[in-house]
PDB file of C-alpha atoms in Angstrom:
ATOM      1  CA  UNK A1066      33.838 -16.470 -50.998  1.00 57.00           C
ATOM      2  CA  UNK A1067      34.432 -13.976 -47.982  1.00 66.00           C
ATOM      3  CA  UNK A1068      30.779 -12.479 -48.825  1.00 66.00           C
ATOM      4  CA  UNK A1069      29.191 -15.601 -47.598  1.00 73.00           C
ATOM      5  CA  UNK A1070      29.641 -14.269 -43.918  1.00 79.00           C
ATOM      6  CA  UNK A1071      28.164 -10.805 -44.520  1.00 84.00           C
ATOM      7  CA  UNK A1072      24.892 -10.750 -42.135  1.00 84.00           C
ATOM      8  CA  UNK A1073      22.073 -11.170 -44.388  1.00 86.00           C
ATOM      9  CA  UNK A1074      18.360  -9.343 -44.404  1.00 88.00           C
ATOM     10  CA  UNK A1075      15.451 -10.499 -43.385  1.00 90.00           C
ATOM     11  CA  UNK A1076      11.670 -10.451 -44.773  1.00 91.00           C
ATOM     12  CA  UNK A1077      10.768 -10.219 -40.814  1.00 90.00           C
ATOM     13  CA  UNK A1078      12.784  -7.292 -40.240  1.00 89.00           C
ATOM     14  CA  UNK A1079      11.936  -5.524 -43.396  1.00 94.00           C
ATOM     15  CA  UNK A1080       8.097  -6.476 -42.315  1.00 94.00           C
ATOM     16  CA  UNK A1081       8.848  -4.735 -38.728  1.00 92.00           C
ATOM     17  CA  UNK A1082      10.479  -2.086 -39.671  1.00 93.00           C
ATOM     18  CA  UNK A1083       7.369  -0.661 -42.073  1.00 96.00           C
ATOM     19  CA  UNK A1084       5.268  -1.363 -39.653  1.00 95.00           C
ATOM     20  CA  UNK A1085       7.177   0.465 -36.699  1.00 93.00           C
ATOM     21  CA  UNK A1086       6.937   3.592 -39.809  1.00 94.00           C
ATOM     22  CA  UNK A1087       3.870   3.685 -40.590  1.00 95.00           C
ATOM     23  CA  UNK A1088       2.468   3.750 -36.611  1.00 94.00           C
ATOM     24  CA  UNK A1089       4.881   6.719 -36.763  1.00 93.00           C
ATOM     25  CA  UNK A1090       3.176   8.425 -39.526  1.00 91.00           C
ATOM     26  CA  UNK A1091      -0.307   7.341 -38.793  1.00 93.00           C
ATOM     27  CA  UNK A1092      -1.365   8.398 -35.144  1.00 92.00           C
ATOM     28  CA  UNK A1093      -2.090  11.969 -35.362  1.00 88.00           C
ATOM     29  CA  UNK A1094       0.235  14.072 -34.164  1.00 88.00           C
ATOM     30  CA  UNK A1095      -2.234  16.389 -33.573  1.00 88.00           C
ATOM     31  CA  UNK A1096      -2.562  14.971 -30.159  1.00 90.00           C
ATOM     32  CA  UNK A1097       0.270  11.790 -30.058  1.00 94.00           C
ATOM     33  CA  UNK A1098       3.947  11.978 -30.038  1.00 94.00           C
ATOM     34  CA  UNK A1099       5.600   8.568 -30.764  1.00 94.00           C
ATOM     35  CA  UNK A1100       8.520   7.461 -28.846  1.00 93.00           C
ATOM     36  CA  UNK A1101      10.373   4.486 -30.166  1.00 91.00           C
ATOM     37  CA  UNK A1102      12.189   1.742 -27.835  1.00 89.00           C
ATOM     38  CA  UNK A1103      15.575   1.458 -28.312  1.00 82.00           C
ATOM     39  CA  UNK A1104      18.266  -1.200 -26.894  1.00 74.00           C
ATOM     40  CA  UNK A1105      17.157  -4.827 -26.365  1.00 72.00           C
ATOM     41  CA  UNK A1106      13.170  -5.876 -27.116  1.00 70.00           C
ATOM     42  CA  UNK A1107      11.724  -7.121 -24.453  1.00 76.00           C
ATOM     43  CA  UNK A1108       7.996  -6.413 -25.317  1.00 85.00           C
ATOM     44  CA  UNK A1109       7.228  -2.727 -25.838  1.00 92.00           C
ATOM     45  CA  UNK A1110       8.064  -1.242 -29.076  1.00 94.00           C
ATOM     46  CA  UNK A1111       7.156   1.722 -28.729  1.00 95.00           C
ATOM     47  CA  UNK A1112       4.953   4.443 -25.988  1.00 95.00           C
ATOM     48  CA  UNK A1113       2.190   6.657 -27.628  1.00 96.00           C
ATOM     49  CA  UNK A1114       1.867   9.643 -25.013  1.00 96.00           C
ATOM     50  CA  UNK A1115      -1.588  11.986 -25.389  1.00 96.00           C
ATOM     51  CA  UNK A1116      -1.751  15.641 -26.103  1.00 94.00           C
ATOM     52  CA  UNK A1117      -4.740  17.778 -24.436  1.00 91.00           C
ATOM     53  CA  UNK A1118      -5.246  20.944 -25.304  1.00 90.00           C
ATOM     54  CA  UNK A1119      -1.264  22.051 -26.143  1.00 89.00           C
ATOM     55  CA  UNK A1120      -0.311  20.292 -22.469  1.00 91.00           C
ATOM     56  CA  UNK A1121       1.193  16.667 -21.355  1.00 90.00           C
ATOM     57  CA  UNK A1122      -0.933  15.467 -18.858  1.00 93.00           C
ATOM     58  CA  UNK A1123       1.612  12.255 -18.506  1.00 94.00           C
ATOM     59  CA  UNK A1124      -1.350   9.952 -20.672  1.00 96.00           C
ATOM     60  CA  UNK A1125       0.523   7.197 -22.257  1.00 96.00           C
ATOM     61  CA  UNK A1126       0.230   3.688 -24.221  1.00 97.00           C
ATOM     62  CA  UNK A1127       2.457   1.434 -24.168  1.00 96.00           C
ATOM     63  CA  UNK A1128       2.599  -0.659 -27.494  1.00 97.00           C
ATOM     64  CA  UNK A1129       3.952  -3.956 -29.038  1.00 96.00           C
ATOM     65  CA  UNK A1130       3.826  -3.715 -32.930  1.00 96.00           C
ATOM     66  CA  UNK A1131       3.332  -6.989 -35.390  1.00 96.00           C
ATOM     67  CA  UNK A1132       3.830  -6.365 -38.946  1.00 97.00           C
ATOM     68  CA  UNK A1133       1.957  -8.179 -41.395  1.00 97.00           C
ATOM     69  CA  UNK A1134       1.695  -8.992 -45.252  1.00 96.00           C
ATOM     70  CA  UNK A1135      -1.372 -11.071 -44.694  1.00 95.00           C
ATOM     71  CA  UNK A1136      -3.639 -10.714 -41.506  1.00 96.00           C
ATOM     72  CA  UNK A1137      -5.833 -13.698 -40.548  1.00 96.00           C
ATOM     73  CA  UNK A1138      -9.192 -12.589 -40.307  1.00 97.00           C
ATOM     74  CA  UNK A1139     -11.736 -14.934 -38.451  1.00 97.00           C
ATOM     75  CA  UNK A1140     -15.001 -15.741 -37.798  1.00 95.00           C
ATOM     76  CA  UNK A1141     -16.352 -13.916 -41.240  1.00 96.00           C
ATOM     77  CA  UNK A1142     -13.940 -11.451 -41.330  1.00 95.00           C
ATOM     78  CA  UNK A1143     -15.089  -9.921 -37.808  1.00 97.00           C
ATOM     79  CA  UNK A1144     -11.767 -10.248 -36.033  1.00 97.00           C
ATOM     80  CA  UNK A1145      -7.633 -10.976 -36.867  1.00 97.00           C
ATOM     81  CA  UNK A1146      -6.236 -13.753 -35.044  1.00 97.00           C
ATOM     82  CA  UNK A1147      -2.700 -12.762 -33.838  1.00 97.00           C
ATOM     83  CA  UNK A1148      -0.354 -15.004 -32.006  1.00 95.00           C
ATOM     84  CA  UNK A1149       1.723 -13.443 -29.199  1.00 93.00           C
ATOM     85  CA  UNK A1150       4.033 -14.516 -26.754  1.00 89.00           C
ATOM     86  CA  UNK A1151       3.445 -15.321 -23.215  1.00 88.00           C
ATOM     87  CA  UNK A1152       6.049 -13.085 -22.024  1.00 88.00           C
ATOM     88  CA  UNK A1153       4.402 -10.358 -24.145  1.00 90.00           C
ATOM     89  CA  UNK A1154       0.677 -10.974 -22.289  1.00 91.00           C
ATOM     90  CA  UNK A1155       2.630 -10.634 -19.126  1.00 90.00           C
ATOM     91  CA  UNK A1156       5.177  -8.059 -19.391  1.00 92.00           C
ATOM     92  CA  UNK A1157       1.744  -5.851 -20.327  1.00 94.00           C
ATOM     93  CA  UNK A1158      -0.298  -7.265 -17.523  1.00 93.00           C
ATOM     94  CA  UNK A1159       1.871  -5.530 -15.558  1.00 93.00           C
ATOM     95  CA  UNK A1160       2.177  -2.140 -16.928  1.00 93.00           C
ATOM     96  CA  UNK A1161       0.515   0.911 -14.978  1.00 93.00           C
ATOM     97  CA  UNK A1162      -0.640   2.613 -18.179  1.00 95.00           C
ATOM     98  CA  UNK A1163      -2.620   0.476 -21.175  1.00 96.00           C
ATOM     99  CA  UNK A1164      -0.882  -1.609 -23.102  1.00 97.00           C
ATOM    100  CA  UNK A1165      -1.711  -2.305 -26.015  1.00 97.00           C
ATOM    101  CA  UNK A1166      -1.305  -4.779 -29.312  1.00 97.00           C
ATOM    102  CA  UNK A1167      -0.927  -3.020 -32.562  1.00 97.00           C
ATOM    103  CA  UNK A1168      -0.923  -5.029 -35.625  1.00 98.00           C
ATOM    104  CA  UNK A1169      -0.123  -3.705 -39.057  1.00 98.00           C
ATOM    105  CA  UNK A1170      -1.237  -4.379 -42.387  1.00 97.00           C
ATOM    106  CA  UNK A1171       1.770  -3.535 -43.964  1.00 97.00           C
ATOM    107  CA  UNK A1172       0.284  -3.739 -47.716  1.00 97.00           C
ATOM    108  CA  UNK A1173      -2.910  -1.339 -46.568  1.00 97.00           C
ATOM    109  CA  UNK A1174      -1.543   0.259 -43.929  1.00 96.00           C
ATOM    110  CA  UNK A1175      -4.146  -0.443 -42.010  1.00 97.00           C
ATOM    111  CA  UNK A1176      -3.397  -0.433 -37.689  1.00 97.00           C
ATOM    112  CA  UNK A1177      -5.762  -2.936 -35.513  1.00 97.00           C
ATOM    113  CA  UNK A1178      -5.122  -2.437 -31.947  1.00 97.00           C
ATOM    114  CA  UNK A1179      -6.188  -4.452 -28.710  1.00 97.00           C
ATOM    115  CA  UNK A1180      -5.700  -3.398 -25.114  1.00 97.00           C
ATOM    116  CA  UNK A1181      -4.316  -6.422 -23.969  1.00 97.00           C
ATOM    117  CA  UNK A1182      -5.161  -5.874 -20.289  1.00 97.00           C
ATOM    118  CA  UNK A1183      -8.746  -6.041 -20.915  1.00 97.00           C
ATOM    119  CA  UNK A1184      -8.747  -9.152 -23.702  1.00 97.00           C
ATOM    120  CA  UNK A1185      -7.123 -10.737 -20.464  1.00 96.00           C
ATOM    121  CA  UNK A1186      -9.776  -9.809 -18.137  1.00 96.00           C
ATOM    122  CA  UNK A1187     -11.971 -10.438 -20.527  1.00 96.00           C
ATOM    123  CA  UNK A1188     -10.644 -14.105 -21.714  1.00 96.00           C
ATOM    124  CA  UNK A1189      -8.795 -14.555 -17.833  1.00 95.00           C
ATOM    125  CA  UNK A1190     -10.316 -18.502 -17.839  1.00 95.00           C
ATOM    126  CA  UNK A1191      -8.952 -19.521 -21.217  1.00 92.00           C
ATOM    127  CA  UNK A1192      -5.570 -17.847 -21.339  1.00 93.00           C
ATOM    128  CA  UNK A1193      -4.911 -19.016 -17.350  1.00 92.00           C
ATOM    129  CA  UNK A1194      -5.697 -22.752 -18.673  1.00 90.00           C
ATOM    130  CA  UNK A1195      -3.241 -22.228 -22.000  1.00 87.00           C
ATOM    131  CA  UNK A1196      -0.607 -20.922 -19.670  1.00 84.00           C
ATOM    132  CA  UNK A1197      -0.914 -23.769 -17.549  1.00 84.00           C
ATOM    133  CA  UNK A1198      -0.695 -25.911 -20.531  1.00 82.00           C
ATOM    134  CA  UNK A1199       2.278 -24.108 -22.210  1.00 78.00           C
ATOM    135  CA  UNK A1200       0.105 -23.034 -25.183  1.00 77.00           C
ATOM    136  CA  UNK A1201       0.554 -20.603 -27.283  1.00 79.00           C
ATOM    137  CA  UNK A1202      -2.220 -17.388 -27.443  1.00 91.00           C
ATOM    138  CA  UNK A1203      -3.927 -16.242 -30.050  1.00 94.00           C
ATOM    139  CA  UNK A1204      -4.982 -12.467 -29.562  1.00 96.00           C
ATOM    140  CA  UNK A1205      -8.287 -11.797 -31.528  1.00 97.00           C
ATOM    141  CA  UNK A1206      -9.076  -8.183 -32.392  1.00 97.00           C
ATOM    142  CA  UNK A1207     -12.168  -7.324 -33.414  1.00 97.00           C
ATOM    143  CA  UNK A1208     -11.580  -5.475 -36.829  1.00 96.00           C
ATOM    144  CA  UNK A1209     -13.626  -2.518 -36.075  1.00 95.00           C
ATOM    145  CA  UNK A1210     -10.604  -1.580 -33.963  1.00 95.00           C
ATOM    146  CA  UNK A1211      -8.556   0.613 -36.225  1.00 95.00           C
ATOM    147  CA  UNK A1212      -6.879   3.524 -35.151  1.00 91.00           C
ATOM    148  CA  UNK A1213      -8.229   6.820 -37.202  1.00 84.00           C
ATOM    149  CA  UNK A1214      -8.180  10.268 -36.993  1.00 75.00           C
ATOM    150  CA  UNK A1215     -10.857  10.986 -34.233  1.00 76.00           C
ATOM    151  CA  UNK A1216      -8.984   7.982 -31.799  1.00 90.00           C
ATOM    152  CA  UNK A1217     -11.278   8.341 -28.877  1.00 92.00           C
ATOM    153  CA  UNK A1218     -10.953   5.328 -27.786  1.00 93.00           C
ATOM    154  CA  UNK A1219      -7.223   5.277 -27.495  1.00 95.00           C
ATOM    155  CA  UNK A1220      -7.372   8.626 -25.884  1.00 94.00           C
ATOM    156  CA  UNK A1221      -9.325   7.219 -23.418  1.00 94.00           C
ATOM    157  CA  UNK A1222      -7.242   4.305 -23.093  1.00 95.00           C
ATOM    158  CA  UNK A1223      -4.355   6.619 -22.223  1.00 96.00           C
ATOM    159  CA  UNK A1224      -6.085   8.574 -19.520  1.00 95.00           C
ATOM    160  CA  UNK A1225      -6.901   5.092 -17.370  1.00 91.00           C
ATOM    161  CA  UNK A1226      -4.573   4.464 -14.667  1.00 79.00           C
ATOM    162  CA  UNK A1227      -3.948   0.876 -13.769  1.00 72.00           C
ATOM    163  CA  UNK A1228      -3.428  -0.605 -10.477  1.00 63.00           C
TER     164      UNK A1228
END
């Protein structure tokens, strides 16, 4: 009877933790170290900070990872809808270094990723009126955004300062 009030697992927890692994393993660490959050989540999960040339240059991402078993792809399969929480959108609107939105297909191990300062800038009319509304956001990544080997892109990313 007493093992009734043992904690019990989660699927959500099991999801997030293979995700959280597999960003690990997957940016190269050629040129990324990983640094994981630790203590109480508030909305970055981890920081990705750039490697040039042997030498920190203080280039960083800050991310919040979403694992997945099934990603929703929309609009023929050209982007994944993600929902995210307000406080998420602006915690990272307020970051001096990109922030951005990695979600993982935990079954392909696949890693989409969205700078979430820019879909705001870009999408600033849409997500003011659902935050006026109190509705919930729906992040949409275009799936050509997958984080390989030669990560330009996120490299780039890193090396923007934000005001």
């Amino acid at each position: 009877m007493i093992e009734l009030l043992y904690p019990k697992d989660t699927p959500a927890r099991k999801i997030g933790s293979k995700a959280s692994s597999i960003v690990h393993y997957k940016f190269n660490t050629e040129h990324w170290i990983y640094r994981p959050e630790s203590g109480i989540d508030y909305g970055r999960d981890c920081t990705l900070e750039l490697i040039e040339d042997e030498t920190w240059r203080n280039h960083k991402l800050e991310c919040q990872i979403k694992g997945t078993l099934n990603p929703k792809f929309i609009l023929n399969g050209k982007f994944i809808s993600q929902n995210l929480d307000f406080k998420t959108l602006l915690y990272a609107l307020g970051s001096s270094v990109s922030f951005i939105l990695l979600v993982v297909d935990v079954n392909t191990e696949t890693i989409y990723y969205q700078c979430l300062q820019d879909y705001y800038q870009e999408h600033k009319e849409e997500i003011d009126n659902k935050l006026k509304k109190n509705e919930s956001i729906n992040i949409r990544i275009p799936t050509k955004n997958i984080t390989i080997k030669n990560d330009i892109y996120l490299q780039n990313l890193a090396k923007r300062k934000r005001g």
